[in-house]
Amino acid sequence: MHRLLIITLMAITSMASAQTAITWETLGDVEFTDKYSEEVEAYYYYPHFGPNVKDLDGQMVYIKGYMLPIDPKKGVYILSKNPYASCFFCGNGGPESIIELKLQPDHPKFKMDEVVTIKGRLKLNRDDIYQCNYILEEAEVY
């Protein structure tokens, strides 16, 4: 009986700390409409997240992609479905093809287009036009 209790507690602890593997196809479960921002006097892509993505909001996940150290001195890092030469910022792919990273302070240095797997807590962003639609908080190399 005592052994069964220990095994059950270990299983529960393991499930509570588990991360879910996601793919770029998973993040494609979103549609965009144009929405006008008074603040910047321009239209932007407003996301309508699908049920598969909504279920992941706030969950610990991990995903493999290309690291884009946009401004390392200011801590601006993006994980991309595509390398820099063909990423969202160059007109290829949509906003669903990038994830803004909120990296832990002790993270390693990254090279442009380095292929990495990153884990973190997925946050869906609908309204802050100064951030990406997908954000990985507490991000670190997996």
GROMACS .gro file of N, CA, C and O in nm, residues 4-88:
model
  340
    4LEU      N    1   0.247   0.181  -0.339
    4LEU     CA    2   0.152   0.232  -0.436
    4LEU      C    3   0.132   0.383  -0.419
    4LEU      O    4   0.125   0.457  -0.517
    5LEU      N    5   0.126   0.430  -0.296
    5LEU     CA    6   0.111   0.573  -0.269
    5LEU      C    7   0.231   0.651  -0.322
    5LEU      O    8   0.216   0.755  -0.384
    6ILE      N    9   0.351   0.600  -0.300
    6ILE     CA   10   0.472   0.667  -0.349
    6ILE      C   11   0.474   0.672  -0.501
    6ILE      O   12   0.503   0.776  -0.560
    7ILE      N   13   0.439   0.563  -0.567
    7ILE     CA   14   0.436   0.560  -0.714
    7ILE      C   15   0.332   0.658  -0.767
    7ILE      O   16   0.357   0.732  -0.863
    8THR      N   17   0.217   0.665  -0.704
    8THR     CA   18   0.112   0.758  -0.747
    8THR      C   19   0.158   0.903  -0.731
    8THR      O   20   0.140   0.985  -0.821
    9LEU      N   21   0.221   0.935  -0.619
    9LEU     CA   22   0.271   1.071  -0.597
    9LEU      C   23   0.380   1.107  -0.698
    9LEU      O   24   0.385   1.220  -0.748
   10MET      N   25   0.467   1.013  -0.731
   10MET     CA   26   0.571   1.038  -0.832
   10MET      C   27   0.509   1.065  -0.968
   10MET      O   28   0.552   1.154  -1.040
   11ALA      N   29   0.406   0.991  -1.005
   11ALA     CA   30   0.339   1.010  -1.134
   11ALA      C   31   0.272   1.146  -1.141
   11ALA      O   32   0.280   1.216  -1.242
   12ILE      N   33   0.206   1.186  -1.032
   12ILE     CA   34   0.140   1.316  -1.029
   12ILE      C   35   0.242   1.428  -1.040
   12ILE      O   36   0.224   1.524  -1.115
   13THR      N   37   0.353   1.419  -0.968
   13THR     CA   38   0.459   1.519  -0.974
   13THR      C   39   0.517   1.527  -1.114
   13THR      O   40   0.541   1.635  -1.167
   14SER      N   41   0.538   1.413  -1.177
   14SER     CA   42   0.593   1.410  -1.313
   14SER      C   43   0.498   1.477  -1.411
   14SER      O   44   0.540   1.554  -1.496
   15MET      N   45   0.369   1.449  -1.400
   15MET     CA   46   0.271   1.509  -1.492
   15MET      C   47   0.261   1.660  -1.470
   15MET      O   48   0.244   1.736  -1.563
   16ALA      N   49   0.273   1.705  -1.346
   16ALA     CA   50   0.260   1.847  -1.316
   16ALA      C   51   0.375   1.928  -1.374
   16ALA      O   52   0.359   2.045  -1.406
   17SER      N   53   0.492   1.866  -1.387
   17SER     CA   54   0.608   1.940  -1.437
   17SER      C   55   0.637   1.912  -1.584
   17SER      O   56   0.736   1.958  -1.636
   18ALA      N   57   0.554   1.835  -1.650
   18ALA     CA   58   0.577   1.796  -1.789
   18ALA      C   59   0.553   1.913  -1.884
   18ALA      O   60   0.471   2.000  -1.856
   19GLN      N   61   0.627   1.910  -1.992
   19GLN     CA   62   0.606   2.008  -2.098
   19GLN      C   63   0.542   1.937  -2.217
   19GLN      O   64   0.563   1.819  -2.238
   20THR      N   65   0.468   2.012  -2.294
   20THR     CA   66   0.404   1.959  -2.413
   20THR      C   67   0.483   2.001  -2.536
   20THR      O   68   0.514   2.118  -2.552
   21ALA      N   69   0.513   1.904  -2.620
   21ALA     CA   70   0.580   1.935  -2.747
   21ALA      C   71   0.477   1.998  -2.839
   21ALA      O   72   0.366   1.948  -2.854
   22ILE      N   73   0.514   2.112  -2.900
   22ILE     CA   74   0.426   2.173  -3.000
   22ILE      C   75   0.505   2.189  -3.130
   22ILE      O   76   0.627   2.183  -3.130
   23THR      N   77   0.432   2.210  -3.237
   23THR     CA   78   0.494   2.229  -3.368
   23THR      C   79   0.446   2.362  -3.426
   23THR      O   80   0.351   2.423  -3.376
   24TRP      N   81   0.512   2.402  -3.533
   24TRP     CA   82   0.470   2.525  -3.602
   24TRP      C   83   0.332   2.505  -3.664
   24TRP      O   84   0.255   2.600  -3.675
   25GLU      N   85   0.299   2.382  -3.699
   25GLU     CA   86   0.164   2.354  -3.752
   25GLU      C   87   0.059   2.377  -3.643
   25GLU      O   88  -0.048   2.430  -3.669
   26THR      N   89   0.093   2.339  -3.519
   26THR     CA   90   0.002   2.365  -3.406
   26THR      C   91  -0.026   2.514  -3.394
   26THR      O   92  -0.141   2.557  -3.378
   27LEU      N   93   0.080   2.596  -3.404
   27LEU     CA   94   0.065   2.741  -3.390
   27LEU      C   95  -0.008   2.804  -3.509
   27LEU      O   96  -0.049   2.919  -3.502
   28GLY      N   97  -0.024   2.726  -3.616
   28GLY     CA   98  -0.097   2.774  -3.732
   28GLY      C   99  -0.248   2.776  -3.710
   28GLY      O  100  -0.323   2.822  -3.797
   29ASP      N  101  -0.294   2.730  -3.593
   29ASP     CA  102  -0.437   2.729  -3.562
   29ASP      C  103  -0.480   2.869  -3.516
   29ASP      O  104  -0.517   2.891  -3.401
   30VAL      N  105  -0.470   2.963  -3.609
   30VAL     CA  106  -0.504   3.102  -3.582
   30VAL      C  107  -0.543   3.168  -3.714
   30VAL      O  108  -0.491   3.132  -3.819
   31GLU      N  109  -0.635   3.260  -3.708
   31GLU     CA  110  -0.672   3.341  -3.825
   31GLU      C  111  -0.657   3.487  -3.784
   31GLU      O  112  -0.668   3.522  -3.667
   32PHE      N  113  -0.632   3.571  -3.883
   32PHE     CA  114  -0.609   3.712  -3.857
   32PHE      C  115  -0.707   3.799  -3.934
   32PHE      O  116  -0.744   3.767  -4.047
   33THR      N  117  -0.749   3.907  -3.869
   33THR     CA  118  -0.827   4.009  -3.937
   33THR      C  119  -0.757   4.143  -3.914
   33THR      O  120  -0.683   4.159  -3.817
   34ASP      N  121  -0.780   4.236  -4.004
   34ASP     CA  122  -0.721   4.369  -3.987
   34ASP      C  123  -0.799   4.444  -3.880
   34ASP      O  124  -0.922   4.444  -3.879
   35LYS      N  125  -0.725   4.508  -3.791
   35LYS     CA  126  -0.786   4.588  -3.685
   35LYS      C  127  -0.710   4.720  -3.680
   35LYS      O  128  -0.588   4.722  -3.688
   36TYR      N  129  -0.782   4.828  -3.665
   36TYR     CA  130  -0.721   4.960  -3.663
   36TYR      C  131  -0.677   4.997  -3.522
   36TYR      O  132  -0.751   4.980  -3.425
   37SER      N  133  -0.556   5.051  -3.509
   37SER     CA  134  -0.505   5.099  -3.381
   37SER      C  135  -0.500   5.251  -3.385
   37SER      O  136  -0.429   5.309  -3.468
   38GLU      N  137  -0.574   5.314  -3.298
   38GLU     CA  138  -0.571   5.460  -3.286
   38GLU      C  139  -0.432   5.507  -3.242
   38GLU      O  140  -0.383   5.609  -3.287
   39GLU      N  141  -0.370   5.428  -3.154
   39GLU     CA  142  -0.240   5.464  -3.098
   39GLU      C  143  -0.133   5.482  -3.204
   39GLU      O  144  -0.056   5.577  -3.201
   40VAL      N  145  -0.127   5.391  -3.301
   40VAL     CA  146  -0.024   5.399  -3.405
   40VAL      C  147  -0.081   5.443  -3.540
   40VAL      O  148  -0.007   5.452  -3.638
   41GLU      N  149  -0.211   5.468  -3.541
   41GLU     CA  150  -0.280   5.513  -3.663
   41GLU      C  151  -0.250   5.423  -3.782
   41GLU      O  152  -0.214   5.468  -3.890
   42ALA      N  153  -0.267   5.294  -3.758
   42ALA     CA  154  -0.242   5.196  -3.863
   42ALA      C  155  -0.318   5.068  -3.830
   42ALA      O  156  -0.361   5.046  -3.717
   43TYR      N  157  -0.333   4.983  -3.933
   43TYR     CA  158  -0.395   4.853  -3.915
   43TYR      C  159  -0.289   4.752  -3.874
   43TYR      O  160  -0.172   4.765  -3.909
   44TYR      N  161  -0.330   4.653  -3.800
   44TYR     CA  162  -0.242   4.542  -3.764
   44TYR      C  163  -0.323   4.414  -3.769
   44TYR      O  164  -0.446   4.415  -3.774
   45TYR      N  165  -0.251   4.300  -3.771
   45TYR     CA  166  -0.316   4.169  -3.774
   45TYR      C  167  -0.366   4.135  -3.634
   45TYR      O  168  -0.288   4.117  -3.542
   46TYR      N  169  -0.498   4.125  -3.619
   46TYR     CA  170  -0.557   4.086  -3.492
   46TYR      C  171  -0.581   3.935  -3.494
   46TYR      O  172  -0.650   3.885  -3.583
   47PRO      N  173  -0.526   3.861  -3.396
   47PRO     CA  174  -0.538   3.715  -3.399
   47PRO      C  175  -0.670   3.664  -3.341
   47PRO      O  176  -0.723   3.718  -3.244
   48HIS      N  177  -0.720   3.559  -3.403
   48HIS     CA  178  -0.835   3.482  -3.352
   48HIS      C  179  -0.783   3.340  -3.337
   48HIS      O  180  -0.778   3.265  -3.434
   49PHE      N  181  -0.740   3.308  -3.215
   49PHE     CA  182  -0.677   3.179  -3.189
   49PHE      C  183  -0.780   3.067  -3.194
   49PHE      O  184  -0.889   3.079  -3.139
   50GLY      N  185  -0.741   2.957  -3.257
   50GLY     CA  186  -0.826   2.839  -3.264
   50GLY      C  187  -0.821   2.759  -3.134
   50GLY      O  188  -0.739   2.786  -3.045
   51PRO      N  189  -0.907   2.658  -3.122
   51PRO     CA  190  -0.917   2.582  -2.997
   51PRO      C  191  -0.789   2.508  -2.959
   51PRO      O  192  -0.757   2.498  -2.840
   52ASN      N  193  -0.715   2.458  -3.057
   52ASN     CA  194  -0.591   2.386  -3.025
   52ASN      C  195  -0.489   2.477  -2.959
   52ASN      O  196  -0.418   2.436  -2.867
   53VAL      N  197  -0.480   2.601  -3.005
   53VAL     CA  198  -0.385   2.696  -2.948
   53VAL      C  199  -0.438   2.749  -2.815
   53VAL      O  200  -0.362   2.762  -2.718
   54LYS      N  201  -0.566   2.777  -2.806
   54LYS     CA  202  -0.624   2.828  -2.681
   54LYS      C  203  -0.599   2.731  -2.566
   54LYS      O  204  -0.573   2.772  -2.453
   55ASP      N  205  -0.604   2.600  -2.595
   55ASP     CA  206  -0.581   2.499  -2.491
   55ASP      C  207  -0.439   2.505  -2.437
   55ASP      O  208  -0.413   2.458  -2.327
   56LEU      N  209  -0.345   2.559  -2.514
   56LEU     CA  210  -0.205   2.565  -2.473
   56LEU      C  211  -0.169   2.693  -2.396
   56LEU      O  212  -0.061   2.702  -2.340
   57ASP      N  213  -0.260   2.789  -2.394
   57ASP     CA  214  -0.232   2.916  -2.327
   57ASP      C  215  -0.200   2.892  -2.179
   57ASP      O  216  -0.277   2.830  -2.106
   58GLY      N  217  -0.082   2.939  -2.137
   58GLY     CA  218  -0.040   2.923  -1.998
   58GLY      C  219   0.030   2.791  -1.968
   58GLY      O  220   0.075   2.769  -1.856
   59GLN      N  221   0.040   2.704  -2.067
   59GLN     CA  222   0.102   2.573  -2.048
   59GLN      C  223   0.252   2.578  -2.075
   59GLN      O  224   0.299   2.658  -2.154
   60MET      N  225   0.325   2.487  -2.010
   60MET     CA  226   0.467   2.469  -2.038
   60MET      C  227   0.478   2.387  -2.167
   60MET      O  228   0.419   2.279  -2.177
   61VAL      N  229   0.551   2.440  -2.264
   61VAL     CA  230   0.564   2.376  -2.394
   61VAL      C  231   0.710   2.381  -2.439
   61VAL      O  232   0.790   2.455  -2.382
   62TYR      N  233   0.742   2.304  -2.543
   62TYR     CA  234   0.872   2.321  -2.607
   62TYR      C  235   0.855   2.305  -2.757
   62TYR      O  236   0.764   2.238  -2.806
   63ILE      N  237   0.944   2.377  -2.831
   63ILE     CA  238   0.935   2.381  -2.976
   63ILE      C  239   1.075   2.405  -3.034
   63ILE      O  240   1.158   2.474  -2.973
   64LYS      N  241   1.098   2.350  -3.151
   64LYS     CA  242   1.226   2.363  -3.220
   64LYS      C  243   1.213   2.467  -3.330
   64LYS      O  244   1.112   2.472  -3.401
   65GLY      N  245   1.315   2.554  -3.343
   65GLY     CA  246   1.311   2.655  -3.447
   65GLY      C  247   1.446   2.722  -3.464
   65GLY      O  248   1.547   2.680  -3.407
   66TYR      N  249   1.446   2.829  -3.542
   66TYR     CA  250   1.566   2.907  -3.570
   66TYR      C  251   1.572   3.025  -3.474
   66TYR      O  252   1.476   3.101  -3.465
   67MET      N  253   1.684   3.041  -3.407
   67MET     CA  254   1.702   3.152  -3.314
   67MET      C  255   1.737   3.278  -3.393
   67MET      O  256   1.825   3.277  -3.478
   68LEU      N  257   1.666   3.386  -3.362
   68LEU     CA  258   1.693   3.517  -3.422
   68LEU      C  259   1.725   3.614  -3.308
   68LEU      O  260   1.634   3.669  -3.246
   69PRO      N  261   1.854   3.633  -3.279
   69PRO     CA  262   1.890   3.731  -3.176
   69PRO      C  263   1.878   3.873  -3.235
   69PRO      O  264   1.973   3.928  -3.288
   70ILE      N  265   1.760   3.930  -3.227
   70ILE     CA  266   1.731   4.059  -3.291
   70ILE      C  267   1.809   4.173  -3.226
   70ILE      O  268   1.870   4.255  -3.294
   71ASP      N  269   1.807   4.181  -3.095
   71ASP     CA  270   1.882   4.283  -3.021
   71ASP      C  271   1.923   4.226  -2.886
   71ASP      O  272   1.858   4.251  -2.784
   72PRO      N  273   2.031   4.146  -2.884
   72PRO     CA  274   2.072   4.079  -2.760
   72PRO      C  275   2.097   4.174  -2.643
   72PRO      O  276   2.067   4.140  -2.529
   73LYS      N  277   2.147   4.294  -2.669
   73LYS     CA  278   2.174   4.389  -2.560
   73LYS      C  279   2.045   4.429  -2.488
   73LYS      O  280   2.046   4.459  -2.369
   74LYS      N  281   1.935   4.432  -2.562
   74LYS     CA  282   1.806   4.467  -2.502
   74LYS      C  283   1.722   4.342  -2.469
   74LYS      O  284   1.607   4.354  -2.427
   75GLY      N  285   1.779   4.223  -2.493
   75GLY     CA  286   1.709   4.099  -2.462
   75GLY      C  287   1.600   4.063  -2.559
   75GLY      O  288   1.504   3.995  -2.522
   76VAL      N  289   1.612   4.106  -2.685
   76VAL     CA  290   1.510   4.077  -2.785
   76VAL      C  291   1.553   3.955  -2.867
   76VAL      O  292   1.646   3.963  -2.948
   77TYR      N  293   1.485   3.844  -2.841
   77TYR     CA  294   1.511   3.719  -2.911
   77TYR      C  295   1.380   3.664  -2.965
   77TYR      O  296   1.277   3.669  -2.898
   78ILE      N  297   1.388   3.609  -3.086
   78ILE     CA  298   1.272   3.551  -3.152
   78ILE      C  299   1.308   3.409  -3.194
   78ILE      O  300   1.418   3.385  -3.243
   79LEU      N  301   1.215   3.316  -3.176
   79LEU     CA  302   1.229   3.183  -3.232
   79LEU      C  303   1.140   3.181  -3.355
   79LEU      O  304   1.025   3.224  -3.350
   80SER      N  305   1.195   3.133  -3.467
   80SER     CA  306   1.124   3.140  -3.594
   80SER      C  307   1.111   3.002  -3.658
   80SER      O  308   1.199   2.917  -3.645
   81LYS      N  309   1.003   2.985  -3.729
   81LYS     CA  310   0.983   2.864  -3.809
   81LYS      C  311   1.085   2.859  -3.923
   81LYS      O  312   1.130   2.752  -3.963
   82ASN      N  313   1.125   2.976  -3.972
   82ASN     CA  314   1.215   2.987  -4.087
   82ASN      C  315   1.343   3.061  -4.048
   82ASN      O  316   1.343   3.141  -3.956
   83PRO      N  317   1.452   3.037  -4.122
   83PRO     CA  318   1.574   3.115  -4.097
   83PRO      C  319   1.551   3.263  -4.126
   83PRO      O  320   1.455   3.302  -4.192
   84TYR      N  321   1.643   3.345  -4.077
   84TYR     CA  322   1.629   3.491  -4.085
   84TYR      C  323   1.604   3.541  -4.227
   84TYR      O  324   1.519   3.629  -4.248
   85ALA      N  325   1.673   3.487  -4.325
   85ALA     CA  326   1.660   3.534  -4.464
   85ALA      C  327   1.520   3.511  -4.521
   85ALA      O  328   1.483   3.575  -4.619
   86SER      N  329   1.444   3.423  -4.459
   86SER     CA  330   1.308   3.397  -4.509
   86SER      C  331   1.206   3.394  -4.396
   86SER      O  332   1.108   3.321  -4.400
   87CYS      N  333   1.228   3.479  -4.295
   87CYS     CA  334   1.137   3.481  -4.180
   87CYS      C  335   1.026   3.584  -4.198
   87CYS      O  336   1.021   3.658  -4.296
   88PHE      N  337   0.941   3.592  -4.099
   88PHE     CA  338   0.828   3.684  -4.099
   88PHE      C  339   0.872   3.828  -4.123
   88PHE      O  340   0.808   3.903  -4.197
   0.00000   0.00000   0.00000
